[in-house]
């Protein structure tokens, strides 16, 4: 299928128009057709391994997530379906629900037997809700009854106490609209929204459950489902509650996209890739967005192009388990070959009509392209740093943890690093952890970070506390300006002479340049060591810079100047700032004369 011609007048940054989005959706849908079962009830995609839920669940996942894409494609065209996508999925609905739970070529697993089916029920219900006039209303009554019977168990309490509550909400929204189990559906909607309310921390940020796990799920789940449900229901009261939260979140979220289109890779489920564009589209769809129409399309088209231009699909046109191309270390055990197709959420913009300003206004630049920015996401304990000279985005983590994080336990590379960027790392496996401060034992083994408790944010800085060993606390702070950072760590209670190590960014050949320069606590005469770090999601042959020091006294302070830049002719590391340490107070004069002061004692 040939690509439409670029339009650099309308889209000066990406060249893409609505026609490119429609063509991309069709290519992805046509690519999975050879892997459908004979009666199209399952789509069993090839892959390196099944998920922990097994091949049948994976085949349902392949069906459900591509069905959502087909639904967005056809609903956005107001029922026009030149490739016959919905006819195929109508056949699949009939086949998959004829004898659910049976071990045959077509049958869907039952939710009682396969927990993952609850997740997939949301995509199926949302797809049915979006295409109701062209699919559901035309199904044979017996098929509708079977599909409803299969969906109804999703109205029970969520088997996982996090964003999974919103799958029941989504199923309930469709069933209520269809007049099926309306009282039970209404109760599920109320119960689900009540549970998620417990995790709202303000300023557009939710915790994904009873923990401090902040990542893309804020955008593509915790905002996506409630706001879209309110919109599709025409429920003004709900939209008035959740819409402003989406607007507030997008005010932060837009800063996480590189000029090259990439979102910051942090957290889990990164193989959903351009699903990160779903929330900006949703803001335009509902009117709850701080973004102009041209900026919305520039962000979304940039994200989609970023991945499709860098090998996210293989020679068969299938989305792979990875970031650009396949990358197994990034993939969670719950992900199977069909999982990447939750990127379908990123096509939500197709619901906006072709004459909407989001498609007709000229593209506008992203924040990362307009000005240098240092911005705190206070509820999450995150600090974003962007530079217009190279369009690069860095995210400093002083408050996001994996749900299973515990002191002394194994770190998850997607949550435990102190910084992430759109063009580096993170390292995985046995490679030295990038952007990490550790105590070292006699064999040189580094402590893990474990859960980080936020210690505050302010203009240009964020801080956190963690416990690398029993009886030892580390207060860490990042001060940022332009492309430079000051990373400070106050080690409390460590034995005299304990070795420590600070690592920097994990860069790959052809990528941005990183520096790491000692300021306080590290031997000033020792240059940073270069540690080989293997492959990251950005490519092979990564390397990480490292500084080493030792503690002195019961409270030892270490500080280093760090930079990451793709701009030409960067300043040498010592020239980024002048730093004066007065006891436990940091005084920083940045290269342009701007000053920052931070009293670490005030954060304890």
Coordinates of N, CA, C and O in Angstrom, one line a residue, residues 81-159:
X81 N -15.8 1.7 5.1 CA -14.9 0.6 5.5 C -14.5 -0.1 4.2 O -14.8 -1.3 3.9
X82 N -13.6 0.6 3.4 CA -13.3 0.0 2.1 C -12.5 -1.3 2.1 O -12.5 -2.1 1.1
X83 N -11.9 -1.6 3.2 CA -11.1 -2.8 3.3 C -11.9 -3.9 4.0 O -11.4 -5.0 4.3
X84 N -13.1 -3.7 4.4 CA -14.0 -4.7 5.0 C -13.5 -5.1 6.4 O -13.6 -6.3 6.7
X85 N -12.9 -4.2 7.2 CA -12.3 -4.6 8.5 C -13.4 -5.1 9.4 O -13.3 -6.2 10.0
X86 N -14.6 -4.4 9.5 CA -15.6 -4.8 10.5 C -16.2 -6.2 10.1 O -16.6 -6.9 11.0
X87 N -16.4 -6.5 8.8 CA -17.0 -7.7 8.5 C -16.1 -8.9 9.0 O -16.7 -9.9 9.5
X88 N -14.8 -8.8 9.0 CA -14.0 -9.8 9.5 C -14.1 -9.9 11.0 O -14.2 -11.1 11.6
X89 N -14.2 -8.8 11.7 CA -14.4 -8.9 13.2 C -15.8 -9.3 13.6 O -15.9 -9.9 14.6
X90 N -16.8 -9.0 12.7 CA -18.1 -9.6 13.0 C -18.1 -11.1 13.0 O -18.7 -11.8 13.8
X91 N -17.4 -11.7 12.0 CA -17.3 -13.1 11.9 C -16.5 -13.6 13.2 O -16.9 -14.7 13.7
X92 N -15.5 -12.9 13.6 CA -14.7 -13.3 14.8 C -15.5 -13.3 16.0 O -15.4 -14.2 16.9
X93 N -16.4 -12.3 16.2 CA -17.3 -12.2 17.4 C -18.2 -13.5 17.4 O -18.3 -14.1 18.5
X94 N -18.7 -13.9 16.3 CA -19.6 -15.1 16.3 C -18.8 -16.3 16.6 O -19.2 -17.2 17.4
X95 N -17.6 -16.5 16.0 CA -16.8 -17.7 16.2 C -16.2 -17.7 17.6 O -16.2 -18.8 18.3
X96 N -15.7 -16.6 18.1 CA -15.0 -16.7 19.4 C -15.9 -16.9 20.6 O -15.5 -17.4 21.6
X97 N -17.2 -16.5 20.5 CA -18.1 -16.6 21.6 C -19.1 -17.8 21.4 O -20.0 -18.0 22.3
X98 N -18.9 -18.6 20.4 CA -19.8 -19.8 20.2 C -19.7 -20.8 21.3 O -20.7 -21.3 21.8
X99 N -18.4 -21.0 21.7 CA -18.2 -22.0 22.8 C -17.0 -21.5 23.6 O -16.0 -22.2 23.6
X100 N -17.1 -20.4 24.3 CA -15.9 -19.8 25.0 C -15.4 -20.8 26.1 O -16.2 -21.5 26.7
X101 N -14.1 -20.8 26.2 CA -13.5 -21.7 27.1 C -13.1 -23.1 26.5 O -12.3 -23.8 27.1
X102 N -13.6 -23.4 25.3 CA -13.2 -24.6 24.7 C -11.8 -24.5 24.1 O -11.4 -23.4 23.7
X103 N -11.1 -25.6 24.1 CA -9.7 -25.7 23.5 C -9.8 -26.0 22.1 O -9.6 -27.2 21.7
X104 N -10.1 -25.0 21.2 CA -10.2 -25.3 19.8 C -9.6 -24.1 19.1 O -8.9 -23.3 19.7
X105 N -9.8 -24.0 17.8 CA -9.1 -23.0 17.0 C -9.7 -21.6 17.1 O -9.0 -20.7 16.6
X106 N -10.9 -21.5 17.6 CA -11.6 -20.2 17.6 C -12.0 -19.6 18.9 O -12.2 -18.4 19.0
X107 N -12.2 -20.4 19.9 CA -12.9 -20.0 21.1 C -12.1 -19.1 22.0 O -10.9 -19.3 22.2
X108 N -12.8 -18.1 22.5 CA -12.2 -17.1 23.4 C -12.0 -17.8 24.8 O -12.9 -18.6 25.2
X109 N -11.0 -17.5 25.6 CA -10.9 -18.0 27.0 C -12.0 -17.2 27.8 O -12.4 -16.1 27.5
X110 N -12.4 -17.9 28.9 CA -13.3 -17.3 29.8 C -12.6 -16.5 30.9 O -11.4 -16.8 31.3
X111 N -13.2 -15.4 31.3 CA -12.5 -14.5 32.3 C -12.3 -15.3 33.6 O -11.3 -15.0 34.3
X112 N -13.1 -16.2 33.9 CA -13.0 -17.0 35.2 C -11.7 -17.8 35.1 O -11.1 -18.1 36.2
X113 N -11.2 -18.2 33.9 CA -10.1 -19.0 33.8 C -8.8 -18.2 33.4 O -7.7 -18.7 33.7
X114 N -9.0 -17.1 32.7 CA -7.9 -16.3 32.2 C -8.0 -14.9 32.6 O -8.8 -14.2 32.0
X115 N -7.3 -14.5 33.6 CA -7.4 -13.1 34.1 C -7.2 -12.0 33.0 O -7.9 -11.0 33.0
X116 N -6.3 -12.3 32.1 CA -6.0 -11.3 31.1 C -7.2 -11.0 30.2 O -7.2 -9.9 29.6
X117 N -8.1 -12.0 30.1 CA -9.3 -11.7 29.3 C -10.1 -10.5 29.8 O -10.8 -9.8 29.0
X118 N -10.0 -10.2 31.1 CA -10.6 -9.0 31.6 C -10.1 -7.7 30.9 O -10.8 -6.8 30.5
X119 N -8.7 -7.7 30.7 CA -8.1 -6.6 30.0 C -8.6 -6.4 28.6 O -9.0 -5.4 28.2
X120 N -8.7 -7.6 27.9 CA -9.1 -7.5 26.5 C -10.6 -7.2 26.3 O -11.0 -6.7 25.3
X121 N -11.4 -7.5 27.4 CA -12.8 -7.2 27.3 C -13.0 -5.7 27.1 O -14.0 -5.3 26.5
X122 N -12.1 -4.9 27.6 CA -12.3 -3.4 27.5 C -12.1 -3.0 26.1 O -12.9 -2.1 25.6
X123 N -11.1 -3.5 25.4 CA -10.9 -3.2 24.0 C -12.1 -3.6 23.1 O -12.5 -2.9 22.2
X124 N -12.6 -4.8 23.4 CA -13.7 -5.3 22.7 C -14.9 -4.5 22.9 O -15.6 -4.0 22.0
X125 N -15.2 -4.1 24.2 CA -16.4 -3.3 24.5 C -16.3 -1.9 23.9 O -17.3 -1.4 23.4
X126 N -15.1 -1.3 24.0 CA -14.9 0.0 23.5 C -15.1 0.0 21.9 O -15.7 0.9 21.4
X127 N -14.5 -1.0 21.3 CA -14.7 -1.1 19.8 C -16.1 -1.3 19.5 O -16.6 -0.7 18.5
X128 N -16.9 -2.1 20.2 CA -18.3 -2.2 19.9 C -19.1 -0.9 20.2 O -20.0 -0.6 19.4
X129 N -18.7 -0.2 21.2 CA -19.4 1.0 21.5 C -19.1 2.1 20.4 O -20.1 2.8 20.0
X130 N -17.9 2.1 19.9 CA -17.6 3.1 18.8 C -18.3 2.8 17.5 O -18.6 3.7 16.7
X131 N -18.5 1.5 17.2 CA -19.0 1.1 15.9 C -20.4 0.5 16.0 O -20.8 -0.2 15.1
X132 N -21.1 0.9 17.0 CA -22.4 0.2 17.2 C -23.3 0.3 16.0 O -23.9 -0.7 15.7
X133 N -23.5 1.4 15.3 CA -24.4 1.4 14.2 C -24.0 0.5 13.0 O -24.9 0.0 12.3
X134 N -22.7 0.2 12.9 CA -22.2 -0.5 11.8 C -21.9 -1.9 12.1 O -21.6 -2.7 11.2
X135 N -21.9 -2.3 13.4 CA -21.5 -3.7 13.7 C -22.5 -4.3 14.7 O -23.3 -5.2 14.4
X136 N -22.5 -3.8 15.9 CA -23.4 -4.4 17.0 C -24.9 -4.4 16.5 O -25.5 -5.5 16.7
X137 N -25.4 -3.3 16.1 CA -26.8 -3.3 15.7 C -27.1 -4.2 14.5 O -28.3 -4.5 14.3
X138 N -26.1 -4.6 13.8 CA -26.4 -5.5 12.6 C -26.1 -7.0 12.9 O -26.3 -7.8 12.0
X139 N -25.6 -7.3 14.1 CA -25.3 -8.7 14.5 C -26.6 -9.5 14.7 O -27.6 -8.9 15.1
X140 N -26.5 -10.7 14.4 CA -27.6 -11.6 14.7 C -27.8 -11.6 16.2 O -26.9 -11.5 17.0
X141 N -29.1 -11.6 16.6 CA -29.4 -11.5 18.1 C -28.8 -12.5 18.9 O -28.4 -12.3 20.1
X142 N -28.6 -13.8 18.4 CA -28.0 -14.8 19.1 C -26.5 -14.5 19.4 O -25.9 -14.8 20.5
X143 N -25.8 -13.9 18.4 CA -24.4 -13.5 18.6 C -24.3 -12.4 19.6 O -23.5 -12.4 20.5
X144 N -25.2 -11.4 19.5 CA -25.2 -10.3 20.5 C -25.3 -10.9 21.9 O -24.7 -10.5 22.9
X145 N -26.2 -11.9 22.1 CA -26.5 -12.5 23.4 C -25.2 -13.2 23.9 O -24.8 -13.1 25.1
X146 N -24.5 -13.9 23.0 CA -23.3 -14.6 23.4 C -22.2 -13.6 23.8 O -21.5 -13.8 24.7
X147 N -22.1 -12.6 23.0 CA -21.0 -11.6 23.3 C -21.3 -10.9 24.6 O -20.4 -10.7 25.5
X148 N -22.6 -10.6 24.9 CA -22.9 -10.0 26.2 C -22.6 -10.9 27.3 O -22.1 -10.5 28.4
X149 N -22.9 -12.2 27.2 CA -22.7 -13.2 28.2 C -21.2 -13.2 28.5 O -20.7 -13.4 29.6
X150 N -20.4 -13.2 27.4 CA -18.9 -13.2 27.6 C -18.4 -12.0 28.3 O -17.5 -12.0 29.2
X151 N -19.0 -10.8 28.1 CA -18.5 -9.6 28.6 C -19.0 -9.4 30.1 O -18.3 -8.7 30.9
X152 N -20.1 -9.9 30.5 CA -20.7 -9.6 31.8 C -19.8 -9.9 33.0 O -19.8 -9.1 33.9
X153 N -19.0 -10.9 33.0 CA -18.1 -11.1 34.1 C -17.1 -10.0 34.4 O -16.6 -9.8 35.5
X154 N -16.8 -9.1 33.4 CA -16.0 -8.0 33.6 C -16.6 -7.0 34.6 O -15.8 -6.1 35.0
X155 N -17.8 -7.1 34.8 CA -18.5 -6.1 35.8 C -18.2 -6.5 37.2 O -18.6 -5.7 38.1
X156 N -17.6 -7.5 37.5 CA -17.2 -7.9 38.9 C -16.0 -7.0 39.3 O -15.4 -6.2 38.6
X157 N -15.7 -7.1 40.6 CA -14.5 -6.4 41.2 C -13.3 -6.7 40.4 O -13.1 -7.9 39.9
X158 N -12.4 -5.8 40.2 CA -11.2 -6.0 39.5 C -10.3 -7.0 40.2 O -10.1 -6.9 41.4
X159 N -9.7 -7.9 39.4 CA -8.8 -8.9 40.0 C -7.4 -8.3 40.3 O -6.6 -8.9 41.0

